Amino acid sequence: MLYTTIIKDNRDFLNLYKKGRYIVSKYTVIYVKPNGRPFNRFGITAGKKIGNAVCRNRAKRIIRVAYRDCEIMLPIGIDIVIVARSGIVGIKSDEYCGYFKKYGVKEIDKNIRKFLNKK
């Protein structure tokens, strides 16, 4: 990933859940927040409600591919956490990539602008 590092610390995830904005769809919930750095930070979570380990890993793989395809279109300097929902298990990766390109990037950009205008 070009402009991205991975979020690994639990406190970063929790901070984003509490203070970030979110975008809900039937496949995922996307949390975003500006981080004030010259790069993006990205994290994925898939809980046990998604299914067994095979389903969770497939969901994370689909999300990772969609993010990698759209990374250039995203604004720089944001934290993003994508939480998988059970609807993502039954779709092909192309379908989620299309959703993320068409709606996800636009919604992330809109929510970041709202967040920056609020302060």
PDB file of C-alpha atoms in Angstrom:
ATOM      1  CA  MET A   1       0.000   0.000   0.000  1.00  0.00           C
ATOM      2  CA  LEU A   2       1.472   3.300  -1.105  1.00  0.00           C
ATOM      3  CA  TYR A   3       0.395   5.941   1.415  1.00  0.00           C
ATOM      4  CA  THR A   4      -0.741   3.663   4.200  1.00  0.00           C
ATOM      5  CA  THR A   5       0.473   2.072   7.407  1.00  0.00           C
ATOM      6  CA  ILE A   6      -1.462  -0.516   9.385  1.00  0.00           C
ATOM      7  CA  ILE A   7      -3.238   0.292  12.660  1.00  0.00           C
ATOM      8  CA  LYS A   8      -2.269  -2.366  15.207  1.00  0.00           C
ATOM      9  CA  ASP A   9      -2.816  -0.807  18.640  1.00  0.00           C
ATOM     10  CA  ASN A  10      -6.146  -1.408  20.341  1.00  0.00           C
ATOM     11  CA  ARG A  11      -6.235   2.162  21.701  1.00  0.00           C
ATOM     12  CA  ASP A  12      -6.087   3.535  18.127  1.00  0.00           C
ATOM     13  CA  PHE A  13      -9.078   1.409  17.164  1.00  0.00           C
ATOM     14  CA  LEU A  14     -11.012   2.485  20.267  1.00  0.00           C
ATOM     15  CA  ASN A  15     -10.161   6.158  19.710  1.00  0.00           C
ATOM     16  CA  LEU A  16     -11.475   5.948  16.169  1.00  0.00           C
ATOM     17  CA  TYR A  17     -14.671   4.196  17.297  1.00  0.00           C
ATOM     18  CA  LYS A  18     -15.342   6.903  19.901  1.00  0.00           C
ATOM     19  CA  LYS A  19     -14.254  10.087  18.124  1.00  0.00           C
ATOM     20  CA  GLY A  20     -14.477   9.264  14.418  1.00  0.00           C
ATOM     21  CA  ARG A  21     -17.335   9.502  11.961  1.00  0.00           C
ATOM     22  CA  TYR A  22     -18.878   6.368  10.519  1.00  0.00           C
ATOM     23  CA  ILE A  23     -20.443   5.213   7.265  1.00  0.00           C
ATOM     24  CA  VAL A  24     -22.805   2.230   7.391  1.00  0.00           C
ATOM     25  CA  SER A  25     -23.648  -0.167   4.568  1.00  0.00           C
ATOM     26  CA  LYS A  26     -24.948  -3.720   4.436  1.00  0.00           C
ATOM     27  CA  TYR A  27     -21.397  -4.999   3.878  1.00  0.00           C
ATOM     28  CA  THR A  28     -19.254  -2.891   6.209  1.00  0.00           C
ATOM     29  CA  VAL A  29     -19.071  -0.038   8.690  1.00  0.00           C
ATOM     30  CA  ILE A  30     -16.300   2.455   7.865  1.00  0.00           C
ATOM     31  CA  TYR A  31     -14.895   4.681  10.613  1.00  0.00           C
ATOM     32  CA  VAL A  32     -12.833   7.713   9.527  1.00  0.00           C
ATOM     33  CA  LYS A  33     -10.994  10.515  11.306  1.00  0.00           C
ATOM     34  CA  PRO A  34      -8.189  12.886  10.270  1.00  0.00           C
ATOM     35  CA  ASN A  35      -4.849  11.995  11.847  1.00  0.00           C
ATOM     36  CA  GLY A  36      -2.688  15.039  10.991  1.00  0.00           C
ATOM     37  CA  ARG A  37       0.063  12.919   9.460  1.00  0.00           C
ATOM     38  CA  PRO A  38       1.396  12.786   5.881  1.00  0.00           C
ATOM     39  CA  PHE A  39       0.075   9.236   5.438  1.00  0.00           C
ATOM     40  CA  ASN A  40      -3.069   7.201   6.032  1.00  0.00           C
ATOM     41  CA  ARG A  41      -3.493   4.527   8.677  1.00  0.00           C
ATOM     42  CA  PHE A  42      -5.744   1.554   7.928  1.00  0.00           C
ATOM     43  CA  GLY A  43      -7.267  -1.221  10.027  1.00  0.00           C
ATOM     44  CA  ILE A  44      -9.716  -4.063   9.442  1.00  0.00           C
ATOM     45  CA  THR A  45     -11.816  -5.962  11.960  1.00  0.00           C
ATOM     46  CA  ALA A  46     -14.024  -8.986  11.458  1.00  0.00           C
ATOM     47  CA  GLY A  47     -15.803 -10.355  14.519  1.00  0.00           C
ATOM     48  CA  LYS A  48     -17.012 -13.850  15.231  1.00  0.00           C
ATOM     49  CA  LYS A  49     -20.524 -12.991  14.046  1.00  0.00           C
ATOM     50  CA  ILE A  50     -19.144 -13.065  10.476  1.00  0.00           C
ATOM     51  CA  GLY A  51     -18.534 -16.800  10.690  1.00  0.00           C
ATOM     52  CA  ASN A  52     -15.634 -19.159  11.159  1.00  0.00           C
ATOM     53  CA  ALA A  53     -11.985 -18.264  10.541  1.00  0.00           C
ATOM     54  CA  VAL A  54     -12.248 -18.969   6.815  1.00  0.00           C
ATOM     55  CA  CYS A  55     -15.152 -16.504   6.431  1.00  0.00           C
ATOM     56  CA  ARG A  56     -13.442 -13.837   8.534  1.00  0.00           C
ATOM     57  CA  ASN A  57     -10.207 -14.093   6.563  1.00  0.00           C
ATOM     58  CA  ARG A  58     -12.100 -13.950   3.264  1.00  0.00           C
ATOM     59  CA  ALA A  59     -13.949 -10.832   4.423  1.00  0.00           C
ATOM     60  CA  LYS A  60     -10.667  -9.166   5.402  1.00  0.00           C
ATOM     61  CA  ARG A  61      -9.113 -10.129   2.071  1.00  0.00           C
ATOM     62  CA  ILE A  62     -12.025  -8.617   0.118  1.00  0.00           C
ATOM     63  CA  ILE A  63     -11.808  -5.377   2.125  1.00  0.00           C
ATOM     64  CA  ARG A  64      -8.022  -5.189   1.685  1.00  0.00           C
ATOM     65  CA  VAL A  65      -8.303  -5.582  -2.113  1.00  0.00           C
ATOM     66  CA  ALA A  66     -10.971  -2.878  -2.343  1.00  0.00           C
ATOM     67  CA  TYR A  67      -8.893  -0.483  -0.249  1.00  0.00           C
ATOM     68  CA  ARG A  68      -5.769  -1.157  -2.305  1.00  0.00           C
ATOM     69  CA  ASP A  69      -7.670  -0.440  -5.558  1.00  0.00           C
ATOM     70  CA  CYS A  70      -9.029   2.876  -4.237  1.00  0.00           C
ATOM     71  CA  GLU A  71      -6.096   4.071  -2.156  1.00  0.00           C
ATOM     72  CA  ILE A  72      -5.069   6.715  -4.693  1.00  0.00           C
ATOM     73  CA  MET A  73      -8.550   8.284  -4.680  1.00  0.00           C
ATOM     74  CA  LEU A  74      -8.655   8.732  -0.880  1.00  0.00           C
ATOM     75  CA  PRO A  75      -7.488  11.925   0.855  1.00  0.00           C
ATOM     76  CA  ILE A  76      -4.137  11.683   2.645  1.00  0.00           C
ATOM     77  CA  GLY A  77      -3.837  12.113   6.408  1.00  0.00           C
ATOM     78  CA  ILE A  78      -6.763  10.034   7.676  1.00  0.00           C
ATOM     79  CA  ASP A  79      -7.324   7.003   9.875  1.00  0.00           C
ATOM     80  CA  ILE A  80      -9.687   4.396   8.439  1.00  0.00           C
ATOM     81  CA  VAL A  81     -11.063   1.307  10.158  1.00  0.00           C
ATOM     82  CA  ILE A  82     -13.378  -0.966   8.218  1.00  0.00           C
ATOM     83  CA  VAL A  83     -15.522  -3.378  10.229  1.00  0.00           C
ATOM     84  CA  ALA A  84     -16.862  -6.334   8.248  1.00  0.00           C
ATOM     85  CA  ARG A  85     -20.534  -7.244   8.513  1.00  0.00           C
ATOM     86  CA  SER A  86     -22.082 -10.614   7.731  1.00  0.00           C
ATOM     87  CA  GLY A  87     -23.329  -9.468   4.297  1.00  0.00           C
ATOM     88  CA  ILE A  88     -19.807  -9.354   2.887  1.00  0.00           C
ATOM     89  CA  VAL A  89     -19.312 -13.132   3.118  1.00  0.00           C
ATOM     90  CA  GLY A  90     -21.774 -13.939   0.349  1.00  0.00           C
ATOM     91  CA  ILE A  91     -20.486 -11.542  -2.321  1.00  0.00           C
ATOM     92  CA  LYS A  92     -17.634 -11.559  -4.800  1.00  0.00           C
ATOM     93  CA  SER A  93     -14.706  -9.210  -4.352  1.00  0.00           C
ATOM     94  CA  ASP A  94     -15.570  -7.293  -7.549  1.00  0.00           C
ATOM     95  CA  GLU A  95     -18.948  -6.350  -6.106  1.00  0.00           C
ATOM     96  CA  TYR A  96     -17.429  -4.844  -2.958  1.00  0.00           C
ATOM     97  CA  CYS A  97     -14.669  -3.129  -4.953  1.00  0.00           C
ATOM     98  CA  GLY A  98     -17.342  -1.495  -7.106  1.00  0.00           C
ATOM     99  CA  TYR A  99     -19.286  -0.401  -4.033  1.00  0.00           C
ATOM    100  CA  PHE A 100     -16.175   1.029  -2.391  1.00  0.00           C
ATOM    101  CA  LYS A 101     -15.165   2.941  -5.535  1.00  0.00           C
ATOM    102  CA  LYS A 102     -18.637   4.315  -6.176  1.00  0.00           C
ATOM    103  CA  TYR A 103     -19.897   5.104  -2.672  1.00  0.00           C
ATOM    104  CA  GLY A 104     -17.195   4.465  -0.069  1.00  0.00           C
ATOM    105  CA  VAL A 105     -14.588   6.926  -1.333  1.00  0.00           C
ATOM    106  CA  LYS A 106     -17.188   9.656  -1.823  1.00  0.00           C
ATOM    107  CA  GLU A 107     -18.645   9.161   1.656  1.00  0.00           C
ATOM    108  CA  ILE A 108     -15.196   9.090   3.279  1.00  0.00           C
ATOM    109  CA  ASP A 109     -14.271  12.364   1.576  1.00  0.00           C
ATOM    110  CA  LYS A 110     -17.578  13.962   2.595  1.00  0.00           C
ATOM    111  CA  ASN A 111     -17.236  12.872   6.239  1.00  0.00           C
ATOM    112  CA  ILE A 112     -13.638  14.092   6.479  1.00  0.00           C
ATOM    113  CA  ARG A 113     -14.712  17.507   5.159  1.00  0.00           C
ATOM    114  CA  LYS A 114     -17.514  17.657   7.763  1.00  0.00           C
ATOM    115  CA  PHE A 115     -15.076  16.655  10.478  1.00  0.00           C
ATOM    116  CA  LEU A 116     -12.594  19.384   9.503  1.00  0.00           C
ATOM    117  CA  ASN A 117     -15.286  22.063   9.168  1.00  0.00           C
ATOM    118  CA  LYS A 118     -16.645  21.188  12.612  1.00  0.00           C
ATOM    119  CA  LYS A 119     -13.386  22.167  14.352  1.00  0.00           C
TER     120      LYS A 119
END
